[in-house]
Coordinates of C-alpha atoms and ligand atoms in Angstrom, one line a residue:
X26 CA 4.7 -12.8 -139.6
X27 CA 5.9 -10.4 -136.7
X28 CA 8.1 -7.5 -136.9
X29 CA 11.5 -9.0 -137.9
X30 CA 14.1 -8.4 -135.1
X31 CA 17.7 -8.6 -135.8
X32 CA 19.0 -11.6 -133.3
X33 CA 22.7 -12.1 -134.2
X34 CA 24.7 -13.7 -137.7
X35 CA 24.7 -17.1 -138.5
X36 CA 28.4 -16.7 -138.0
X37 CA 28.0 -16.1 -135.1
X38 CA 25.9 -19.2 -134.0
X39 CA 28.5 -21.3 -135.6
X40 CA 31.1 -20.2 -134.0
X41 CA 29.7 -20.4 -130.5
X42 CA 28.1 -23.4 -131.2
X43 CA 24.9 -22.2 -129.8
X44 CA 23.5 -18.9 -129.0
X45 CA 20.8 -18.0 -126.2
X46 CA 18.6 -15.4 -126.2
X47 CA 15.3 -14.1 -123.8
X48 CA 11.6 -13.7 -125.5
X49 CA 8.3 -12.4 -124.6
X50 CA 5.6 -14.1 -125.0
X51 CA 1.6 -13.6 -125.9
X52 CA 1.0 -13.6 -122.1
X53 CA 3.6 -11.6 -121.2
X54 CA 5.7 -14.0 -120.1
X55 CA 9.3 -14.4 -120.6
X56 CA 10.8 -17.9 -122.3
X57 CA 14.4 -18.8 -123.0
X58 CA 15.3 -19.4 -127.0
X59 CA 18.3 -21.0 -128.3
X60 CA 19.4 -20.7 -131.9
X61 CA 21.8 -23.8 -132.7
X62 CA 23.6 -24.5 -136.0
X63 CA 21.8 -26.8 -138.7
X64 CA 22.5 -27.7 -142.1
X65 CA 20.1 -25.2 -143.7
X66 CA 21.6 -22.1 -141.8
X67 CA 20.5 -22.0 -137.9
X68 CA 17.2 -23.2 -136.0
X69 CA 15.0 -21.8 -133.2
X70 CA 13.8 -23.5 -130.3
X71 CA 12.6 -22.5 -127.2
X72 CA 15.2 -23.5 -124.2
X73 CA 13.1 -26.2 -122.8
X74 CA 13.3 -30.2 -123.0
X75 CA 10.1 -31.8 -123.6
X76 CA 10.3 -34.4 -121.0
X77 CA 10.8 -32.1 -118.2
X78 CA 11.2 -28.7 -117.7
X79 CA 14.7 -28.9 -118.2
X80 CA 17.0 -26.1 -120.0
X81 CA 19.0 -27.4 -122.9
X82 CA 21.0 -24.1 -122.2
X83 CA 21.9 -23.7 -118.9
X84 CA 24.4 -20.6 -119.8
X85 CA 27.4 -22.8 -120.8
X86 CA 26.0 -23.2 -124.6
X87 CA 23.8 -26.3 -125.8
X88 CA 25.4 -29.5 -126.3
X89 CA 25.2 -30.6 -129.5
X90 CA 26.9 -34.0 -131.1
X91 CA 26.5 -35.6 -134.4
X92 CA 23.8 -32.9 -135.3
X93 CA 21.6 -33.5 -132.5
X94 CA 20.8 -31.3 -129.7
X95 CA 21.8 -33.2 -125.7
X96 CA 19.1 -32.6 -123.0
X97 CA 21.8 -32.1 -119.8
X98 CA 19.3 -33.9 -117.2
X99 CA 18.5 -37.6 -118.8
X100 CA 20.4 -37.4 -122.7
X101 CA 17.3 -37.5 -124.6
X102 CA 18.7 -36.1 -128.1
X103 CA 16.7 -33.6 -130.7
X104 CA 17.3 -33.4 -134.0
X105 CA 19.2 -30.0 -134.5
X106 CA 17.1 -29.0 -137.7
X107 CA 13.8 -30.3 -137.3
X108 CA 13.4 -30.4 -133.2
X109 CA 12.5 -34.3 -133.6
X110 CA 13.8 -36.2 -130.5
X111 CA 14.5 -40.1 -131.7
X112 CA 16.5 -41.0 -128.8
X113 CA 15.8 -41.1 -124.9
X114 CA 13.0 -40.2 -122.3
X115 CA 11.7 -37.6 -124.7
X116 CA 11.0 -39.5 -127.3
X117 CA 8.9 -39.4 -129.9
X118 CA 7.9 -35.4 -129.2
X119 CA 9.5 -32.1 -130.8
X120 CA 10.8 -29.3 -129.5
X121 CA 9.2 -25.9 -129.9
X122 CA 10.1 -23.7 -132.3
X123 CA 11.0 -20.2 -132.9
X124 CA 10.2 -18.7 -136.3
X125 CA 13.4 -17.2 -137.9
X126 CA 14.3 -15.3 -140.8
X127 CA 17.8 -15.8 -142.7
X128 CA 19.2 -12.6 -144.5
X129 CA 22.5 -11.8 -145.6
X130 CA 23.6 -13.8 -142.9
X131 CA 22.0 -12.3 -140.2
X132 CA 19.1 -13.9 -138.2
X133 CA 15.8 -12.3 -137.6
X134 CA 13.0 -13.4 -135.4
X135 CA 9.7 -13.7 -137.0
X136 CA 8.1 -15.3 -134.7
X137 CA 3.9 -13.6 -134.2
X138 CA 4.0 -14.8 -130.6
X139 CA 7.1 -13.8 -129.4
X140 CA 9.2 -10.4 -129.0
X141 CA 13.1 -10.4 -128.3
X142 CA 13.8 -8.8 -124.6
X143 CA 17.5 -9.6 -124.3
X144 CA 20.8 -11.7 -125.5
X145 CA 21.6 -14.7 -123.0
X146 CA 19.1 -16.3 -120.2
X147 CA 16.0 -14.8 -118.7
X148 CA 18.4 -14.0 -115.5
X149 CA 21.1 -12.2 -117.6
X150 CA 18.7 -9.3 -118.2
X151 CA 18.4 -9.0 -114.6
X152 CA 19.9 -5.7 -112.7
X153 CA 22.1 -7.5 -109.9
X154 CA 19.9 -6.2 -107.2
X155 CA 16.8 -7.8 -108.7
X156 CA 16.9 -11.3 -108.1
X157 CA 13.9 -13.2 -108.1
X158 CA 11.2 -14.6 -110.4
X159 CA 9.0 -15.7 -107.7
X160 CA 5.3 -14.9 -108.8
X161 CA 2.6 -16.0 -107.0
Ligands
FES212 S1 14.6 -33.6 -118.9 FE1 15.4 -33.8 -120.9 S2 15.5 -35.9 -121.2 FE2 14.6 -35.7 -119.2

């Protein structure tokens, strides 16, 4: 288990309806995470369909209907709670997951592989005169 890292409340999450945060991963690379409301407290899963490299969370919030997270590009749906996708292009596979930690409340990220960089999408962390991710 990694260093738990505060994230946010569960409140929070349920509120919003979803909540978006930026990791760091084993190879230094940055991912997108989501945290979205399930019936055991919240989930983590990183921000990326499985058919396609597709962000659940484009920055508007993750769609989410009868439990079930909503790919935006082809409406495959995943399984809030246990990242299972039983319906469209994607199915059949799971989405990623996040290890979390529920205290009091709040969420913590527990995750060995990854280390919380910043609240919202890889961009949002950005200064507004930095503006690409171009690598080669
Ligand atoms: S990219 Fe998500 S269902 Fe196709």
């Amino acid at each position: 288990m990694g260093r738990p890292t505060l994230l946010t409340s569960v409140d929070r999450v349920r509120e919003e309806g979803s909540w978006l945060f930026t990791v760091r991963d084993r190879h230094d690379a940055t991912e997108e995470a989501i945290l979205v409301p399930c019936a055991e407290g919240v989930e983590g899963w990183i921000n990326r369909c499985t058919h396609e490299p597709q962000r659940l969370d484009t920055g508007r919030g993750v769609t989410i209907r009868d439990g079930e997270v909503v790919c935006p590009r082809h409406g495959s749906h995943f399984d809030a709670c246990s990242g299972a996708c039983a319906d469209g292009p994607a199915r059949d596979t799971e989405l990623v997951g996040v290890e979390l930690a529920v205290r009091h409340g709040d969420v913590f990220l527990i995750d060995d592989g990854l280390t919380f960089e910043h609240e919202g999408g890889i961009d949002d962390g950005e200064s507004p005169s930095s503006s690409s991710h171009i690598s080669f």
